[in-house]
mmCIF file with all atom_site columns, C-alpha atoms in Angstrom:
data_model
loop_
_atom_site.group_PDB
_atom_site.id
_atom_site.type_symbol
_atom_site.label_atom_id
_atom_site.label_alt_id
_atom_site.label_comp_id
_atom_site.label_asym_id
_atom_site.label_entity_id
_atom_site.label_seq_id
_atom_site.pdbx_PDB_ins_code
_atom_site.Cartn_x
_atom_site.Cartn_y
_atom_site.Cartn_z
_atom_site.occupancy
_atom_site.B_iso_or_equiv
_atom_site.pdbx_formal_charge
_atom_site.auth_seq_id
_atom_site.auth_comp_id
_atom_site.auth_asym_id
_atom_site.auth_atom_id
_atom_site.pdbx_PDB_model_num
ATOM 1   C CA . VAL A 1 1   ? 16.668 18.090 -24.802 1.00 48.00 ? 1   VAL A CA 1
ATOM 2   C CA . ILE A 1 2   ? 16.459 14.848 -22.888 1.00 55.00 ? 2   ILE A CA 1
ATOM 3   C CA . PRO A 1 3   ? 15.879 11.662 -24.826 1.00 56.00 ? 3   PRO A CA 1
ATOM 4   C CA . PRO A 1 4   ? 12.516 10.189 -23.856 1.00 60.00 ? 4   PRO A CA 1
ATOM 5   C CA . LEU A 1 5   ? 12.491 7.918  -20.839 1.00 58.00 ? 5   LEU A CA 1
ATOM 6   C CA . ARG A 1 6   ? 10.630 4.658  -20.957 1.00 62.00 ? 6   ARG A CA 1
ATOM 7   C CA . ALA A 1 7   ? 8.948  3.661  -17.729 1.00 55.00 ? 7   ALA A CA 1
ATOM 8   C CA . SER A 1 8   ? 9.286  0.041  -18.797 1.00 57.00 ? 8   SER A CA 1
ATOM 9   C CA . SER A 1 9   ? 13.087 0.340  -18.641 1.00 58.00 ? 9   SER A CA 1
ATOM 10  C CA . VAL A 1 10  ? 13.132 1.358  -14.973 1.00 56.00 ? 10  VAL A CA 1
ATOM 11  C CA . LYS A 1 11  ? 13.308 -1.441 -12.435 1.00 54.00 ? 11  LYS A CA 1
ATOM 12  C CA . PRO A 1 12  ? 11.113 -0.821 -9.388  1.00 52.00 ? 12  PRO A CA 1
ATOM 13  C CA . VAL A 1 13  ? 12.984 -0.610 -6.104  1.00 51.00 ? 13  VAL A CA 1
ATOM 14  C CA . VAL A 1 14  ? 10.207 -2.424 -4.251  1.00 52.00 ? 14  VAL A CA 1
ATOM 15  C CA . ALA A 1 15  ? 8.558  -4.617 -6.864  1.00 51.00 ? 15  ALA A CA 1
ATOM 16  C CA . GLU A 1 16  ? 6.007  -6.211 -4.538  1.00 57.00 ? 16  GLU A CA 1
ATOM 17  C CA . THR A 1 17  ? 4.406  -2.840 -3.723  1.00 61.00 ? 17  THR A CA 1
ATOM 18  C CA . VAL A 1 18  ? 4.140  -1.518 -7.279  1.00 57.00 ? 18  VAL A CA 1
ATOM 19  C CA . LYS A 1 19  ? 0.470  -0.803 -7.837  1.00 68.00 ? 19  LYS A CA 1
ATOM 20  C CA . LYS A 1 20  ? 0.119  1.209  -11.027 1.00 86.00 ? 20  LYS A CA 1
ATOM 21  C CA . PRO A 1 21  ? 1.770  1.879  -14.377 1.00 89.00 ? 21  PRO A CA 1
ATOM 22  C CA . VAL A 1 22  ? 3.716  5.091  -14.934 1.00 93.00 ? 22  VAL A CA 1
ATOM 23  C CA . SER A 1 23  ? 3.480  7.048  -18.173 1.00 95.00 ? 23  SER A CA 1
ATOM 24  C CA . ASN A 1 24  ? 6.718  7.982  -19.870 1.00 95.00 ? 24  ASN A CA 1
ATOM 25  C CA . GLN A 1 25  ? 5.673  11.642 -19.846 1.00 96.00 ? 25  GLN A CA 1
ATOM 26  C CA . ASP A 1 26  ? 4.998  11.655 -16.079 1.00 97.00 ? 26  ASP A CA 1
ATOM 27  C CA . LEU A 1 27  ? 8.309  9.908  -15.435 1.00 97.00 ? 27  LEU A CA 1
ATOM 28  C CA . GLN A 1 28  ? 10.151 12.448 -17.588 1.00 96.00 ? 28  GLN A CA 1
ATOM 29  C CA . CYS A 1 29  ? 8.583  15.476 -15.882 1.00 97.00 ? 29  CYS A CA 1
ATOM 30  C CA . MET A 1 30  ? 9.068  14.143 -12.344 1.00 98.00 ? 30  MET A CA 1
ATOM 31  C CA . ALA A 1 31  ? 12.647 12.944 -12.906 1.00 98.00 ? 31  ALA A CA 1
ATOM 32  C CA . GLU A 1 32  ? 13.735 16.218 -14.487 1.00 98.00 ? 32  GLU A CA 1
ATOM 33  C CA . ASN A 1 33  ? 12.152 18.261 -11.720 1.00 98.00 ? 33  ASN A CA 1
ATOM 34  C CA . ILE A 1 34  ? 13.821 16.149 -9.042  1.00 98.00 ? 34  ILE A CA 1
ATOM 35  C CA . TYR A 1 35  ? 17.169 16.365 -10.840 1.00 98.00 ? 35  TYR A CA 1
ATOM 36  C CA . ARG A 1 36  ? 17.031 20.109 -11.439 1.00 97.00 ? 36  ARG A CA 1
ATOM 37  C CA . GLU A 1 37  ? 15.740 21.016 -7.960  1.00 97.00 ? 37  GLU A CA 1
ATOM 38  C CA . ALA A 1 38  ? 17.647 18.483 -5.843  1.00 96.00 ? 38  ALA A CA 1
ATOM 39  C CA . GLY A 1 39  ? 20.185 16.733 -8.058  1.00 94.00 ? 39  GLY A CA 1
ATOM 40  C CA . THR A 1 40  ? 23.081 17.273 -5.657  1.00 94.00 ? 40  THR A CA 1
ATOM 41  C CA . GLN A 1 41  ? 21.091 16.340 -2.573  1.00 95.00 ? 41  GLN A CA 1
ATOM 42  C CA . SER A 1 42  ? 20.617 13.071 -0.731  1.00 95.00 ? 42  SER A CA 1
ATOM 43  C CA . PRO A 1 43  ? 17.967 10.550 -1.794  1.00 95.00 ? 43  PRO A CA 1
ATOM 44  C CA . ALA A 1 44  ? 15.731 12.017 0.943   1.00 94.00 ? 44  ALA A CA 1
ATOM 45  C CA . GLY A 1 45  ? 16.146 15.505 -0.529  1.00 95.00 ? 45  GLY A CA 1
ATOM 46  C CA . LYS A 1 46  ? 15.259 14.234 -3.985  1.00 97.00 ? 46  LYS A CA 1
ATOM 47  C CA . MET A 1 47  ? 12.281 12.307 -2.629  1.00 96.00 ? 47  MET A CA 1
ATOM 48  C CA . ALA A 1 48  ? 11.038 15.383 -0.755  1.00 96.00 ? 48  ALA A CA 1
ATOM 49  C CA . VAL A 1 49  ? 10.955 17.433 -3.969  1.00 98.00 ? 49  VAL A CA 1
ATOM 50  C CA . GLY A 1 50  ? 8.950  14.627 -5.576  1.00 98.00 ? 50  GLY A CA 1
ATOM 51  C CA . TYR A 1 51  ? 6.478  14.636 -2.699  1.00 97.00 ? 51  TYR A CA 1
ATOM 52  C CA . VAL A 1 52  ? 5.826  18.340 -3.235  1.00 98.00 ? 52  VAL A CA 1
ATOM 53  C CA . VAL A 1 53  ? 4.715  17.530 -6.793  1.00 98.00 ? 53  VAL A CA 1
ATOM 54  C CA . LEU A 1 54  ? 2.479  14.679 -5.567  1.00 97.00 ? 54  LEU A CA 1
ATOM 55  C CA . ASN A 1 55  ? 1.005  16.828 -2.793  1.00 97.00 ? 55  ASN A CA 1
ATOM 56  C CA . ARG A 1 56  ? 0.219  19.605 -5.249  1.00 97.00 ? 56  ARG A CA 1
ATOM 57  C CA . MET A 1 57  ? -1.499 17.108 -7.547  1.00 96.00 ? 57  MET A CA 1
ATOM 58  C CA . SER A 1 58  ? -3.768 16.161 -4.626  1.00 95.00 ? 58  SER A CA 1
ATOM 59  C CA . SER A 1 59  ? -4.682 19.794 -3.933  1.00 95.00 ? 59  SER A CA 1
ATOM 60  C CA . ARG A 1 60  ? -7.525 21.639 -5.622  1.00 95.00 ? 60  ARG A CA 1
ATOM 61  C CA . LEU A 1 61  ? -5.183 24.658 -5.908  1.00 93.00 ? 61  LEU A CA 1
ATOM 62  C CA . PHE A 1 62  ? -2.864 23.063 -8.452  1.00 95.00 ? 62  PHE A CA 1
ATOM 63  C CA . PRO A 1 63  ? -3.067 21.029 -11.666 1.00 96.00 ? 63  PRO A CA 1
ATOM 64  C CA . HIS A 1 64  ? -3.772 17.331 -11.217 1.00 96.00 ? 64  HIS A CA 1
ATOM 65  C CA . SER A 1 65  ? -1.025 15.973 -13.489 1.00 97.00 ? 65  SER A CA 1
ATOM 66  C CA . VAL A 1 66  ? 2.715  15.656 -12.902 1.00 98.00 ? 66  VAL A CA 1
ATOM 67  C CA . CYS A 1 67  ? 3.673  17.759 -15.922 1.00 98.00 ? 67  CYS A CA 1
ATOM 68  C CA . GLY A 1 68  ? 0.898  20.256 -15.172 1.00 97.00 ? 68  GLY A CA 1
ATOM 69  C CA . VAL A 1 69  ? 2.313  20.844 -11.689 1.00 98.00 ? 69  VAL A CA 1
ATOM 70  C CA . VAL A 1 70  ? 5.948  20.991 -12.813 1.00 98.00 ? 70  VAL A CA 1
ATOM 71  C CA . HIS A 1 71  ? 5.301  23.437 -15.661 1.00 97.00 ? 71  HIS A CA 1
ATOM 72  C CA . GLN A 1 72  ? 2.640  25.565 -13.966 1.00 96.00 ? 72  GLN A CA 1
ATOM 73  C CA . GLU A 1 73  ? 3.021  29.314 -14.078 1.00 91.00 ? 73  GLU A CA 1
ATOM 74  C CA . GLN A 1 74  ? 1.120  31.507 -11.654 1.00 83.00 ? 74  GLN A CA 1
ATOM 75  C CA . ASP A 1 75  ? 1.072  35.279 -12.106 1.00 84.00 ? 75  ASP A CA 1
ATOM 76  C CA . ASN A 1 76  ? 3.838  34.914 -14.739 1.00 84.00 ? 76  ASN A CA 1
ATOM 77  C CA . VAL A 1 77  ? 6.086  33.112 -12.250 1.00 89.00 ? 77  VAL A CA 1
ATOM 78  C CA . CYS A 1 78  ? 7.212  29.529 -12.710 1.00 93.00 ? 78  CYS A CA 1
ATOM 79  C CA . GLN A 1 79  ? 6.483  27.358 -9.689  1.00 92.00 ? 79  GLN A CA 1
ATOM 80  C CA . PHE A 1 80  ? 9.832  25.598 -10.101 1.00 94.00 ? 80  PHE A CA 1
ATOM 81  C CA . SER A 1 81  ? 12.642 28.020 -10.930 1.00 90.00 ? 81  SER A CA 1
ATOM 82  C CA . TRP A 1 82  ? 14.427 25.891 -13.523 1.00 95.00 ? 82  TRP A CA 1
ATOM 83  C CA . VAL A 1 83  ? 11.333 25.799 -15.773 1.00 95.00 ? 83  VAL A CA 1
ATOM 84  C CA . CYS A 1 84  ? 11.760 29.493 -16.685 1.00 93.00 ? 84  CYS A CA 1
ATOM 85  C CA . GLU A 1 85  ? 15.557 29.384 -16.834 1.00 91.00 ? 85  GLU A CA 1
ATOM 86  C CA . PRO A 1 86  ? 16.586 30.494 -20.334 1.00 88.00 ? 86  PRO A CA 1
ATOM 87  C CA . ASN A 1 87  ? 20.023 28.823 -20.393 1.00 91.00 ? 87  ASN A CA 1
ATOM 88  C CA . LEU A 1 88  ? 19.579 25.426 -18.759 1.00 92.00 ? 88  LEU A CA 1
ATOM 89  C CA . LYS A 1 89  ? 22.603 23.176 -18.655 1.00 93.00 ? 89  LYS A CA 1
ATOM 90  C CA . PRO A 1 90  ? 22.000 19.831 -20.313 1.00 94.00 ? 90  PRO A CA 1
ATOM 91  C CA . ILE A 1 91  ? 21.279 16.928 -18.014 1.00 94.00 ? 91  ILE A CA 1
ATOM 92  C CA . ASN A 1 92  ? 24.244 14.637 -17.513 1.00 93.00 ? 92  ASN A CA 1
ATOM 93  C CA . MET A 1 93  ? 22.400 11.392 -18.173 1.00 92.00 ? 93  MET A CA 1
ATOM 94  C CA . ALA A 1 94  ? 25.460 9.334  -17.280 1.00 94.00 ? 94  ALA A CA 1
ATOM 95  C CA . SER A 1 95  ? 25.553 10.808 -13.782 1.00 96.00 ? 95  SER A CA 1
ATOM 96  C CA . GLY A 1 96  ? 24.499 9.019  -10.640 1.00 95.00 ? 96  GLY A CA 1
ATOM 97  C CA . ALA A 1 97  ? 22.347 12.044 -9.778  1.00 96.00 ? 97  ALA A CA 1
ATOM 98  C CA . TRP A 1 98  ? 20.259 11.575 -12.927 1.00 97.00 ? 98  TRP A CA 1
ATOM 99  C CA . ARG A 1 99  ? 19.919 7.809  -12.510 1.00 96.00 ? 99  ARG A CA 1
ATOM 100 C CA . GLN A 1 100 ? 18.889 8.272  -8.881  1.00 96.00 ? 100 GLN A CA 1
ATOM 101 C CA . SER A 1 101 ? 16.388 10.999 -9.852  1.00 97.00 ? 101 SER A CA 1
ATOM 102 C CA . VAL A 1 102 ? 14.787 8.640  -12.389 1.00 96.00 ? 102 VAL A CA 1
ATOM 103 C CA . ASP A 1 103 ? 14.655 5.770  -9.879  1.00 95.00 ? 103 ASP A CA 1
ATOM 104 C CA . ILE A 1 104 ? 13.085 7.966  -7.192  1.00 96.00 ? 104 ILE A CA 1
ATOM 105 C CA . ALA A 1 105 ? 10.589 9.455  -9.658  1.00 97.00 ? 105 ALA A CA 1
ATOM 106 C CA . TYR A 1 106 ? 9.564  5.985  -10.777 1.00 95.00 ? 106 TYR A CA 1
ATOM 107 C CA . THR A 1 107 ? 9.136  4.745  -7.233  1.00 93.00 ? 107 THR A CA 1
ATOM 108 C CA . LEU A 1 108 ? 7.073  7.767  -6.159  1.00 95.00 ? 108 LEU A CA 1
ATOM 109 C CA . LEU A 1 109 ? 4.805  7.480  -9.189  1.00 96.00 ? 109 LEU A CA 1
ATOM 110 C CA . SER A 1 110 ? 4.377  3.704  -9.270  1.00 94.00 ? 110 SER A CA 1
ATOM 111 C CA . VAL A 1 111 ? 3.877  2.857  -5.602  1.00 91.00 ? 111 VAL A CA 1
ATOM 112 C CA . ASP A 1 112 ? 0.392  3.476  -4.223  1.00 88.00 ? 112 ASP A CA 1
ATOM 113 C CA . ARG A 1 113 ? 0.349  6.678  -2.148  1.00 85.00 ? 113 ARG A CA 1
ATOM 114 C CA . LYS A 1 114 ? -1.247 4.816  0.780   1.00 85.00 ? 114 LYS A CA 1
ATOM 115 C CA . ALA A 1 115 ? 1.858  2.610  0.970   1.00 85.00 ? 115 ALA A CA 1
ATOM 116 C CA . GLN A 1 116 ? 4.193  5.629  1.178   1.00 88.00 ? 116 GLN A CA 1
ATOM 117 C CA . VAL A 1 117 ? 5.257  7.832  4.073   1.00 90.00 ? 117 VAL A CA 1
ATOM 118 C CA . ASP A 1 118 ? 5.460  11.465 2.968   1.00 94.00 ? 118 ASP A CA 1
ATOM 119 C CA . ILE A 1 119 ? 8.681  12.705 4.566   1.00 93.00 ? 119 ILE A CA 1
ATOM 120 C CA . THR A 1 120 ? 7.611  16.329 3.999   1.00 94.00 ? 120 THR A CA 1
ATOM 121 C CA . GLY A 1 121 ? 4.473  16.113 6.112   1.00 93.00 ? 121 GLY A CA 1
ATOM 122 C CA . GLY A 1 122 ? 2.256  17.143 3.205   1.00 95.00 ? 122 GLY A CA 1
ATOM 123 C CA . ALA A 1 123 ? 4.364  20.070 1.943   1.00 96.00 ? 123 ALA A CA 1
ATOM 124 C CA . THR A 1 124 ? 3.215  21.890 -1.172  1.00 95.00 ? 124 THR A CA 1
ATOM 125 C CA . HIS A 1 125 ? 6.076  24.407 -1.315  1.00 93.00 ? 125 HIS A CA 1
ATOM 126 C CA . PHE A 1 126 ? 9.782  24.582 -0.607  1.00 92.00 ? 126 PHE A CA 1
ATOM 127 C CA . LEU A 1 127 ? 12.590 27.093 -0.647  1.00 89.00 ? 127 LEU A CA 1
ATOM 128 C CA . GLN A 1 128 ? 16.329 26.816 -0.367  1.00 86.00 ? 128 GLN A CA 1
ATOM 129 C CA . LYS A 1 129 ? 17.389 27.568 3.208   1.00 81.00 ? 129 LYS A CA 1
ATOM 130 C CA . ASP A 1 130 ? 19.450 30.563 2.091   1.00 77.00 ? 130 ASP A CA 1
ATOM 131 C CA . LEU A 1 131 ? 16.488 32.043 0.168   1.00 70.00 ? 131 LEU A CA 1
ATOM 132 C CA . GLN A 1 132 ? 13.977 31.878 2.993   1.00 63.00 ? 132 GLN A CA 1
ATOM 133 C CA . LYS A 1 133 ? 11.421 34.618 3.116   1.00 67.00 ? 133 LYS A CA 1
ATOM 134 C CA . GLU A 1 134 ? 8.318  35.180 5.159   1.00 68.00 ? 134 GLU A CA 1
ATOM 135 C CA . TYR A 1 135 ? 5.625  32.814 3.963   1.00 67.00 ? 135 TYR A CA 1
ATOM 136 C CA . ARG A 1 136 ? 2.078  32.865 5.251   1.00 75.00 ? 136 ARG A CA 1
ATOM 137 C CA . ILE A 1 137 ? 2.214  29.116 5.322   1.00 78.00 ? 137 ILE A CA 1
ATOM 138 C CA . THR A 1 138 ? 3.659  26.776 7.916   1.00 82.00 ? 138 THR A CA 1
ATOM 139 C CA . PRO A 1 139 ? 7.144  25.269 7.676   1.00 88.00 ? 139 PRO A CA 1
ATOM 140 C CA . VAL A 1 140 ? 6.808  21.506 8.202   1.00 91.00 ? 140 VAL A CA 1
ATOM 141 C CA . ALA A 1 141 ? 10.229 20.037 7.415   1.00 92.00 ? 141 ALA A CA 1
ATOM 142 C CA . THR A 1 142 ? 13.828 20.842 6.655   1.00 92.00 ? 142 THR A CA 1
ATOM 143 C CA . ILE A 1 143 ? 15.554 18.296 4.442   1.00 93.00 ? 143 ILE A CA 1
ATOM 144 C CA . ASP A 1 144 ? 19.050 18.889 3.095   1.00 94.00 ? 144 ASP A CA 1
ATOM 145 C CA . ASN A 1 145 ? 19.162 22.513 1.889   1.00 90.00 ? 145 ASN A CA 1
ATOM 146 C CA . HIS A 1 146 ? 15.389 23.019 1.509   1.00 93.00 ? 146 HIS A CA 1
ATOM 147 C CA . VAL A 1 147 ? 12.714 24.138 3.937   1.00 92.00 ? 147 VAL A CA 1
ATOM 148 C CA . PHE A 1 148 ? 9.296  22.640 3.139   1.00 92.00 ? 148 PHE A CA 1
ATOM 149 C CA . TYR A 1 149 ? 5.971  24.402 3.745   1.00 92.00 ? 149 TYR A CA 1
ATOM 150 C CA . LYS A 1 150 ? 2.363  23.298 3.913   1.00 91.00 ? 150 LYS A CA 1
ATOM 151 C CA . ARG A 1 151 ? -0.644 25.385 2.999   1.00 81.00 ? 151 ARG A CA 1
#
């Protein structure tokens, strides 16, 4: 179990563009998803995973909250693999990967979407390169070890 994050304890990377407050719950869900899906990847890889969550929130096909998207199950399948993992390793909160995941989550959630450039091109799905399968949706980006798809 991760101790609760406090959005007020995170310093914005670009303070002059911060437009909205971030709830602690949204920050927690986004940071954990970024960490668990892309913790060993570059900042761009982490950011791309965050954009998938934001893009899903903007779609009528998915829940409209961060935690709703991250924890969504469809046809008894978790949308993000770690959510259904029975034996999750604890998060190393002293690691640079965790701190960077929190910083990226905070930035994505606090900066107005109109001021951001979505590096995934609007992706709503991603797969690890080595797990690629035929999707009926279009690949739009490859970042680190993920291929991103748009519906």
